[in-house]
mmCIF file of C-alpha atoms in Angstrom:
data_model
loop_
_atom_site.group_PDB
_atom_site.id
_atom_site.type_symbol
_atom_site.label_atom_id
_atom_site.label_comp_id
_atom_site.label_asym_id
_atom_site.label_seq_id
_atom_site.Cartn_x
_atom_site.Cartn_y
_atom_site.Cartn_z
ATOM 1 C CA MET A 1 0.226 -0.084 -0.307
ATOM 2 C CA MET A 2 0.997 3.244 -1.189
ATOM 3 C CA SER A 3 2.121 5.190 2.259
ATOM 4 C CA LEU A 4 0.283 8.872 2.873
ATOM 5 C CA PHE A 5 3.460 9.700 5.118
ATOM 6 C CA ILE A 6 6.954 11.091 3.938
ATOM 7 C CA ASP A 7 9.641 9.599 6.482
ATOM 8 C CA SER A 8 11.084 12.783 6.004
ATOM 9 C CA PRO A 9 10.968 16.585 4.710
ATOM 10 C CA TRP A 10 14.178 16.119 2.528
ATOM 11 C CA GLN A 11 12.300 13.626 0.675
ATOM 12 C CA VAL A 12 10.863 14.025 -2.519
ATOM 13 C CA PRO A 13 7.450 12.680 -3.217
ATOM 14 C CA LEU A 14 7.835 12.233 -7.471
ATOM 15 C CA PHE A 15 10.546 10.767 -7.002
ATOM 16 C CA ALA A 16 10.192 8.584 -4.359
ATOM 17 C CA ALA A 17 6.658 6.624 -4.086
ATOM 18 C CA SER A 18 6.654 2.842 -3.502
ATOM 19 C CA GLY A 19 3.845 0.688 -3.886
ATOM 20 C CA PRO A 20 2.583 -1.697 -6.376
ATOM 21 C CA GLU A 21 2.412 0.971 -9.228
ATOM 22 C CA GLY A 22 5.980 0.611 -8.842
ATOM 23 C CA GLY A 23 8.604 3.493 -7.891
ATOM 24 C CA GLY A 24 10.472 6.659 -9.708
ATOM 25 C CA LEU A 25 9.318 8.364 -12.019
ATOM 26 C CA MET A 26 7.517 5.757 -14.380
ATOM 27 C CA GLY A 27 5.618 4.816 -11.073
ATOM 28 C CA PHE A 28 4.755 8.247 -10.521
ATOM 29 C CA LEU A 29 3.195 8.484 -14.377
ATOM 30 C CA SER A 30 1.960 5.205 -14.172
ATOM 31 C CA THR A 31 -0.802 5.962 -11.415
ATOM 32 C CA GLY A 32 -2.761 8.582 -13.187
ATOM 33 C CA GLY A 33 -3.836 6.130 -16.346
ATOM 34 C CA TYR A 34 -5.112 8.514 -19.678
ATOM 35 C CA VAL A 35 -5.157 11.639 -17.919
ATOM 36 C CA MET A 36 -1.588 11.341 -17.063
ATOM 37 C CA LEU A 37 -0.961 10.176 -20.339
ATOM 38 C CA LEU A 38 -2.875 13.468 -21.513
ATOM 39 C CA ILE A 39 -0.520 15.616 -19.242
ATOM 40 C CA VAL A 40 2.730 13.726 -20.623
ATOM 41 C CA LEU A 41 1.714 14.899 -23.724
ATOM 42 C CA CYS A 42 1.689 18.394 -22.801
ATOM 43 C CA SER A 43 4.853 18.553 -21.468
ATOM 44 C CA ILE A 44 6.325 16.908 -24.031
ATOM 45 C CA ALA A 45 4.996 20.423 -26.554
ATOM 46 C CA THR A 46 5.245 22.689 -23.792
ATOM 47 C CA ILE A 47 9.305 20.914 -24.061
ATOM 48 C CA ALA A 48 9.262 21.276 -27.767
ATOM 49 C CA VAL A 49 8.093 24.551 -28.323
ATOM 50 C CA THR A 50 10.060 26.407 -25.516
ATOM 51 C CA ILE A 51 13.382 24.855 -27.411
ATOM 52 C CA LEU A 52 12.106 25.921 -30.777
ATOM 53 C CA ALA A 53 11.260 29.826 -29.381
ATOM 54 C CA ALA A 54 14.582 29.937 -27.609
ATOM 55 C CA LEU A 55 15.945 28.976 -31.149
ATOM 56 C CA ARG A 56 14.182 31.018 -33.070
ATOM 57 C CA LEU A 57 13.989 34.410 -30.931
ATOM 58 C CA ARG A 58 17.868 34.616 -30.193
ATOM 59 C CA GLU A 59 18.580 38.191 -30.705
ATOM 60 C CA HIS A 60 21.890 37.681 -33.163
ATOM 61 C CA ARG A 61 19.187 36.209 -35.351
ATOM 62 C CA VAL A 62 16.311 38.490 -34.857
ATOM 63 C CA LEU A 63 18.537 41.640 -35.066
ATOM 64 C CA PRO A 64 21.930 40.740 -36.316
ATOM 65 C CA PRO A 65 24.753 43.491 -35.216
ATOM 66 C CA ASP A 66 25.760 43.421 -38.979
ATOM 67 C CA VAL A 67 22.622 44.638 -39.804
ATOM 68 C CA ILE A 68 21.982 47.258 -37.126
ATOM 69 C CA GLN A 69 25.643 48.654 -37.830
ATOM 70 C CA ARG A 70 24.793 48.968 -41.335
ATOM 71 C CA LEU A 71 21.507 50.722 -40.791
ATOM 72 C CA GLN A 72 23.313 53.043 -38.244
ATOM 73 C CA THR A 73 25.805 53.908 -41.216
ATOM 74 C CA LEU A 74 23.226 54.419 -43.477
ATOM 75 C CA PRO A 75 23.325 58.853 -42.770
ATOM 76 C CA GLU A 76 27.049 58.499 -44.261
ATOM 77 C CA VAL A 77 25.845 56.468 -46.998
ATOM 78 C CA ALA A 78 22.636 58.232 -47.934
ATOM 79 C CA ALA A 79 24.687 61.587 -47.839
ATOM 80 C CA LYS A 80 26.829 60.029 -51.166
ATOM 81 C CA GLY A 81 23.732 59.731 -53.149
ATOM 82 C CA ASP A 82 24.064 56.063 -53.412
ATOM 83 C CA LEU A 83 22.045 53.545 -51.549
ATOM 84 C CA LYS A 84 22.938 50.748 -53.753
ATOM 85 C CA PRO A 85 25.555 49.018 -51.525
ATOM 86 C CA VAL A 86 22.986 48.882 -48.562
ATOM 87 C CA ASN A 87 20.168 47.675 -50.484
ATOM 88 C CA GLU A 88 22.438 44.838 -52.472
ATOM 89 C CA TYR A 89 22.710 43.732 -48.538
ATOM 90 C CA LEU A 90 19.956 43.596 -47.615
ATOM 91 C CA ALA A 91 19.058 41.458 -50.180
ATOM 92 C CA ARG A 92 21.335 38.965 -48.823
ATOM 93 C CA ALA A 93 20.723 39.329 -45.489
ATOM 94 C CA LYS A 94 16.912 39.125 -46.276
ATOM 95 C CA ASP A 95 17.534 35.113 -46.291
ATOM 96 C CA TYR A 96 18.646 34.942 -42.256
ATOM 97 C CA SER A 97 17.534 38.342 -40.380
ATOM 98 C CA PRO A 98 13.434 39.973 -39.950
ATOM 99 C CA LEU A 99 15.019 43.314 -39.341
ATOM 100 C CA ALA A 100 16.417 42.909 -43.196
ATOM 101 C CA ARG A 101 13.319 42.227 -44.398
ATOM 102 C CA VAL A 102 11.845 45.096 -42.796
ATOM 103 C CA ALA A 103 14.619 47.848 -43.734
ATOM 104 C CA ALA A 104 14.461 46.560 -47.149
ATOM 105 C CA VAL A 105 10.532 47.601 -47.348
ATOM 106 C CA ALA A 106 11.466 51.555 -46.063
ATOM 107 C CA LEU A 107 14.588 51.509 -48.621
ATOM 108 C CA SER A 108 12.576 50.153 -51.814
ATOM 109 C CA GLY A 109 11.876 53.709 -53.159
ATOM 110 C CA GLU A 110 8.318 52.340 -53.722
ATOM 111 C CA TYR A 111 6.201 55.016 -51.642
ATOM 112 C CA PRO A 112 6.586 58.330 -52.116
ATOM 113 C CA ASN A 113 5.850 59.733 -48.671
ATOM 114 C CA ARG A 114 6.799 58.805 -45.451
ATOM 115 C CA GLU A 115 3.734 57.994 -44.224
ATOM 116 C CA GLU A 116 2.718 55.306 -47.042
ATOM 117 C CA CYS A 117 6.155 54.079 -46.370
ATOM 118 C CA SER A 118 5.879 53.758 -42.659
ATOM 119 C CA SER A 119 2.609 52.428 -43.733
ATOM 120 C CA ALA A 120 4.126 49.729 -45.240
ATOM 121 C CA VAL A 121 6.999 48.867 -42.837
ATOM 122 C CA SER A 122 4.546 48.806 -40.120
ATOM 123 C CA THR A 123 2.898 45.639 -41.749
ATOM 124 C CA LYS A 124 5.937 44.306 -42.796
ATOM 125 C CA ALA A 125 7.178 44.581 -39.096
ATOM 126 C CA ARG A 126 3.399 42.954 -38.036
ATOM 127 C CA GLU A 127 4.117 40.044 -40.521
ATOM 128 C CA GLU A 128 7.946 39.192 -39.342
ATOM 129 C CA LEU A 129 6.684 39.364 -35.640
ATOM 130 C CA TYR A 130 3.292 37.319 -36.412
ATOM 131 C CA HIS A 131 5.820 34.495 -37.456
ATOM 132 C CA LEU A 132 8.647 35.034 -34.951
ATOM 133 C CA GLU A 133 5.258 34.096 -32.283
ATOM 134 C CA GLN A 134 4.433 30.702 -33.829
ATOM 135 C CA GLY A 135 4.138 28.307 -31.598
ATOM 136 C CA LEU A 136 4.106 30.447 -28.766
ATOM 137 C CA PRO A 137 0.219 30.589 -28.340
ATOM 138 C CA VAL A 138 0.679 26.595 -27.425
ATOM 139 C CA LEU A 139 2.444 27.553 -24.225
ATOM 140 C CA GLU A 140 -0.882 30.030 -23.333
ATOM 141 C CA VAL A 141 -3.037 26.835 -24.398
ATOM 142 C CA MET A 142 -1.322 24.682 -21.740
ATOM 143 C CA VAL A 143 -1.368 27.272 -19.240
ATOM 144 C CA SER A 144 -5.124 26.523 -19.022
ATOM 145 C CA VAL A 145 -4.800 22.859 -20.213
ATOM 146 C CA ALA A 146 -2.440 21.247 -18.043
ATOM 147 C CA PRO A 147 -4.141 21.771 -14.596
ATOM 148 C CA LEU A 148 -7.683 21.362 -16.268
ATOM 149 C CA LEU A 149 -6.361 17.728 -16.712
ATOM 150 C CA GLY A 150 -4.875 17.763 -13.667
ATOM 151 C CA LEU A 151 -8.245 18.602 -11.911
ATOM 152 C CA MET A 152 -10.082 15.768 -14.357
ATOM 153 C CA GLY A 153 -7.566 13.243 -12.543
ATOM 154 C CA THR A 154 -8.188 14.392 -9.603
ATOM 155 C CA THR A 155 -12.121 14.206 -9.766
ATOM 156 C CA ALA A 156 -11.808 10.706 -11.053
ATOM 157 C CA ALA A 157 -9.540 9.240 -8.695
ATOM 158 C CA LEU A 158 -12.046 11.104 -5.953
ATOM 159 C CA VAL A 159 -14.580 9.006 -7.451
ATOM 160 C CA GLY A 160 -13.116 6.095 -6.890
ATOM 161 C CA MET A 161 -11.952 6.623 -3.090
ATOM 162 C CA PHE A 162 -15.478 7.600 -2.477
ATOM 163 C CA SER A 163 -16.698 3.653 -4.036
ATOM 164 C CA ALA A 164 -14.449 2.288 -1.673
ATOM 165 C CA PHE A 165 -16.733 3.344 0.821
ATOM 166 C CA GLY A 166 -19.733 1.205 -0.708
ATOM 167 C CA GLY A 167 -18.491 -2.075 -0.228
ATOM 168 C CA VAL A 168 -20.032 -5.163 1.956
ATOM 169 C CA PRO A 169 -22.489 -3.713 4.448
ATOM 170 C CA GLY A 170 -21.285 -3.645 7.793
ATOM 171 C CA GLU A 171 -17.333 -3.973 6.884
ATOM 172 C CA GLY A 172 -15.527 -0.621 6.892
ATOM 173 C CA PRO A 173 -14.378 1.024 3.940
ATOM 174 C CA ASP A 174 -11.381 -0.436 2.138
ATOM 175 C CA THR A 175 -8.747 1.890 3.518
ATOM 176 C CA ALA A 176 -5.860 0.364 0.743
ATOM 177 C CA LYS A 177 -8.076 1.598 -2.295
ATOM 178 C CA VAL A 178 -8.742 4.882 0.045
ATOM 179 C CA ALA A 179 -5.104 5.556 0.007
ATOM 180 C CA HIS A 180 -4.266 4.603 -3.412
ATOM 181 C CA GLU A 181 -6.863 6.727 -4.837
ATOM 182 C CA ILE A 182 -5.918 9.863 -2.430
ATOM 183 C CA GLY A 183 -2.275 9.470 -3.944
ATOM 184 C CA VAL A 184 -3.297 9.419 -7.507
ATOM 185 C CA ALA A 185 -5.252 12.673 -6.883
ATOM 186 C CA LEU A 186 -2.446 14.245 -5.497
ATOM 187 C CA ARG A 187 -0.346 13.250 -8.632
ATOM 188 C CA CYS A 188 -2.217 14.746 -11.351
ATOM 189 C CA THR A 189 -2.780 17.372 -9.567
ATOM 190 C CA ILE A 190 1.214 18.476 -9.055
ATOM 191 C CA ALA A 191 1.540 16.442 -12.920
ATOM 192 C CA GLY A 192 -0.677 18.961 -13.875
ATOM 193 C CA LEU A 193 0.793 22.045 -12.144
ATOM 194 C CA LEU A 194 3.756 21.173 -13.627
ATOM 195 C CA VAL A 195 3.006 21.499 -16.921
ATOM 196 C CA ALA A 196 1.210 24.790 -16.401
ATOM 197 C CA VAL A 197 4.057 26.851 -14.138
ATOM 198 C CA PRO A 198 7.146 26.622 -17.024
ATOM 199 C CA SER A 199 4.481 27.036 -19.513
ATOM 200 C CA VAL A 200 3.680 30.488 -17.834
ATOM 201 C CA LEU A 201 7.286 31.319 -17.394
ATOM 202 C CA ALA A 202 8.340 30.376 -20.748
ATOM 203 C CA HIS A 203 5.252 32.431 -21.950
ATOM 204 C CA THR A 204 5.647 35.052 -20.495
ATOM 205 C CA TYR A 205 9.352 35.378 -21.122
ATOM 206 C CA PHE A 206 9.202 35.205 -24.502
ATOM 207 C CA MET A 207 6.424 37.563 -24.793
ATOM 208 C CA ARG A 208 8.490 40.051 -23.587
ATOM 209 C CA ARG A 209 11.628 39.085 -25.637
ATOM 210 C CA LEU A 210 8.971 39.825 -28.549
ATOM 211 C CA ASP A 211 7.887 43.228 -27.030
ATOM 212 C CA ARG A 212 11.795 44.154 -26.548
ATOM 213 C CA VAL A 213 12.196 43.085 -30.152
ATOM 214 C CA ALA A 214 9.524 45.111 -31.784
ATOM 215 C CA VAL A 215 10.496 48.576 -29.644
ATOM 216 C CA ARG A 216 13.491 48.208 -31.493
ATOM 217 C CA ILE A 217 13.134 47.268 -34.713
ATOM 218 C CA GLU A 218 10.342 50.492 -34.347
ATOM 219 C CA SER A 219 13.159 52.856 -33.523
ATOM 220 C CA LEU A 220 15.377 51.879 -35.910
ATOM 221 C CA MET A 221 13.605 51.819 -38.962
ATOM 222 C CA HIS A 222 12.201 55.829 -37.806
ATOM 223 C CA ASP A 223 15.611 56.496 -38.421
ATOM 224 C CA VAL A 224 15.446 54.456 -41.144
ATOM 225 C CA ILE A 225 12.784 55.885 -42.808
ATOM 226 C CA HIS A 226 13.586 59.641 -41.450
ATOM 227 C CA THR A 227 17.274 59.120 -43.134
ATOM 228 C CA PHE A 228 16.045 58.312 -46.346
ATOM 229 C CA PHE A 229 13.539 60.754 -46.562
ATOM 230 C CA SER A 230 15.284 63.340 -45.985
ATOM 231 C CA HIS A 231 18.153 62.585 -49.061
ATOM 232 C CA PHE A 232 15.923 61.333 -51.497
ATOM 233 C CA GLU A 233 12.883 62.198 -53.421
ATOM 234 C CA VAL A 234 10.868 59.802 -54.576
ATOM 235 C CA LYS A 235 8.121 60.367 -56.901
ATOM 236 C CA ARG A 236 5.419 58.451 -58.176
ATOM 237 C CA GLU A 237 5.617 57.106 -61.966
ATOM 238 C CA SER A 238 2.570 59.112 -63.005
ATOM 239 C CA GLU A 239 5.087 62.271 -62.143
ATOM 240 C CA ILE A 240 8.102 60.823 -64.171
#
């Protein structure tokens, strides 16, 4: 029978379980049935999304220092009246840098005034941020789903526990079954929280990083657009 008490305050119940289910992590997971399996799948999805987001949102990939340096030297280049080297560089950098793709729109010369150019740049920036955000909604879903699955497992275990009180008339409840179902209920609750807590931390961290990226891109593009329209006049095709 599973013990309901912890012999030492230093023991970790998740990995020190004993009883018919077996010890260790597998014993902990095997007690929850299908609900625990769903929670494990949620944890795998959380880990996968977190790793992919960490790789995709690396600062040197999203905001490469070489692209930023090239944009910061734009006033000197624009003063010479030739943006061709910068545009050629951005064309090559567009393959790996969202910032380069946004800057290429700003320096394309397709927009006759700052307002239209700013609008096009904002649209492109939102598109790039949307792609960078892919997968993060999964973490937000896990924050809600994992505890609910844990609650479902807890409720199912409580139903089994109360059924132990409906045995043969005149006999007491099956204490072994009661103890087992209480253990299952607690384990399902713990498992759901173990998935939800890292999910909310990861989601908050990556969303804050995206906010910093958005602010940085907005600041850089403001300077790029100002420099471009300060040195060049763009005419509509009908005026040429």
